[in-house]
Amino acid sequence: MRKRKLIISGLLVVLILSGLYIYKTGNVTTDASKNNYLAYIPNVDDGTVSIIDTSNQTIVDEIKVGESVSHGIAITPDNLKLYTGDLDDGKVFVYDIKEKKVIKTIETNKRIHGIDISPDGKYVLLASGALEVDDKYNYIQYIDTEIDEVTKTIKSDAKSPAHIDFTKDSKYAYVANVMSNDISIIDIKKGEIIDSIKVGIMPNEVEPSPDDKFVYVANVQEGSISVVDMAVKKEIDKIKVSPGTHGVAVTSDGKYVWTTNRFGKIVAIIDANKREVIKTIELKGEPNHVSISPNGQYAYVTDLESNKLIIFDTKTYKVINELEIGKQPHEIDFAKI
């Protein structure tokens, strides 16, 4: 018996030293040799944020925000803070990821639709858009993440800014304006809109290519993806996809563009070089937003109708899991754990 115990102890030492020891955190078993992430998803009609462990594709927690929650969500690059909002009441909540609690409430006095963070983590930008033409929805605000306060408010000439993305160097932001059929370019340092580019009808979301040469824009009413060449600041192509093209994500190698198409009830994959749809996947519900996991292995799709998160293998295009989350799930963001 003593000999057996010594053998087992020796094996454990070898495993620990080789970096292959499996440890347990709460209910989640994690491989210490890998980078693991949590996915955060706002459920608009529930006023909650679902938290998914991407290592085993399970729901591990939920954050209650309010009666409703903003469509966008943002996490700092250091994985310490999450920003979420209450959509119509003008409040942004700063959530401490490690402590699992709200550490600050920021009053914006504006509707909060989109919430996005610059790659350097210095600024969270808020978009106030709605599916209406009204001056009160034409605002973009800055939150300085060092002090967690609104430091700048921009009144846009465009109509109803919805979602925002950034160049990799954090110098510029791109804003999709759903009611004026264009995207705005913001100089982050100046805090000014410096240009606008006409795209398709009802642009909802923008996603730059990894090299920042192109911006892909999901046009809801047109069921298309606009391809914008940033060297000439002009739409150079338009890819017909499916009715209700709403969400867009680009793979880290820049080769493929994933789209969610709400009214066509499909997820579509576009070859970025050929600029054509190479694969469509039919769903029973209403595909809403899509994000590629940090390791590039999975595509996470929220379904507005079935209130599910659907997880695809990006190589085989097969569904590997479906999770029931909250009502009207929207964007997805990731935090490393």
Short mmCIF file of C-alpha atoms in Angstrom, two decimals, residues 42 44 69-75 83-88 90-93 108 110-118 123-131 136-143 150 152 160-166 173-178 186 203-206 246 289 330-333:
data_model
loop_
_atom_site.label_atom_id
_atom_site.label_comp_id
_atom_site.label_asym_id
_atom_site.label_seq_id
_atom_site.Cartn_x
_atom_site.Cartn_y
_atom_site.Cartn_z
CA PRO A 42 -26.34 40.84 -22.82
CA VAL A 44 -31.92 42.79 -23.67
CA VAL A 69 -29.80 45.93 -20.97
CA SER A 70 -27.87 47.62 -23.78
CA HIS A 71 -27.20 45.70 -27.00
CA GLY A 72 -23.44 46.22 -26.75
CA ILE A 73 -20.96 45.14 -24.10
CA ALA A 74 -17.25 45.86 -23.56
CA ILE A 75 -14.41 44.30 -21.58
CA TYR A 83 -19.05 47.78 -19.16
CA THR A 84 -22.78 47.26 -19.62
CA GLY A 85 -25.74 49.63 -19.74
CA ASP A 86 -29.46 49.77 -19.08
CA LEU A 87 -30.45 50.85 -22.63
CA ASP A 88 -33.10 53.52 -21.99
CA GLY A 90 -28.87 56.32 -19.44
CA LYS A 91 -26.76 54.38 -16.95
CA VAL A 92 -23.53 52.50 -17.60
CA PHE A 93 -22.45 49.95 -15.00
CA THR A 108 -24.88 59.50 -19.30
CA LYS A 110 -28.55 59.41 -23.17
CA ARG A 111 -29.92 56.16 -24.57
CA ILE A 112 -27.19 53.49 -24.56
CA HIS A 113 -27.39 51.12 -27.55
CA GLY A 114 -23.81 50.28 -28.53
CA ILE A 115 -20.94 49.87 -26.04
CA ASP A 116 -17.48 49.27 -27.49
CA ILE A 117 -13.91 49.67 -26.21
CA SER A 118 -10.76 50.78 -28.03
CA TYR A 123 -11.89 54.63 -24.01
CA VAL A 124 -15.32 53.07 -24.06
CA LEU A 125 -17.52 54.60 -26.74
CA LEU A 126 -21.30 54.65 -26.39
CA ALA A 127 -23.81 54.99 -29.24
CA SER A 128 -27.33 56.24 -28.55
CA GLY A 129 -29.13 54.96 -31.67
CA ALA A 130 -32.63 53.57 -32.11
CA LEU A 131 -34.74 52.65 -35.13
CA LYS A 136 -31.92 62.63 -29.21
CA TYR A 137 -30.55 59.39 -30.74
CA ASN A 138 -27.66 61.02 -32.60
CA TYR A 139 -24.97 60.99 -29.89
CA ILE A 140 -21.65 59.28 -29.29
CA GLN A 141 -20.02 59.51 -25.87
CA TYR A 142 -16.56 58.77 -24.48
CA ILE A 143 -15.89 57.09 -21.14
CA VAL A 150 -18.02 60.51 -19.45
CA LYS A 152 -16.78 63.83 -24.16
CA SER A 160 -28.91 56.90 -35.06
CA PRO A 161 -25.41 55.51 -34.41
CA ALA A 162 -25.71 51.84 -33.41
CA HIS A 163 -22.44 49.88 -33.10
CA ILE A 164 -18.78 50.91 -33.13
CA ASP A 165 -15.41 49.32 -33.91
CA PHE A 166 -11.82 50.54 -34.01
CA ALA A 173 -13.38 54.50 -34.62
CA TYR A 174 -15.99 53.44 -37.17
CA VAL A 175 -19.66 53.98 -36.35
CA ALA A 176 -22.60 52.38 -38.16
CA ASN A 177 -25.54 54.81 -38.50
CA VAL A 178 -28.70 52.78 -39.03
CA ILE A 186 -13.98 59.38 -35.52
CA PRO A 203 -26.08 49.59 -41.58
CA ASN A 204 -26.06 48.04 -38.11
CA GLU A 205 -22.55 46.75 -37.42
CA VAL A 206 -19.00 47.36 -38.67
CA HIS A 246 -27.39 42.20 -38.92
CA HIS A 289 -24.93 38.76 -33.57
CA HIS A 330 -27.21 40.35 -28.53
CA GLU A 331 -23.44 40.97 -28.73
CA ILE A 332 -20.73 38.70 -27.37
CA ASP A 333 -17.43 39.70 -25.75
#
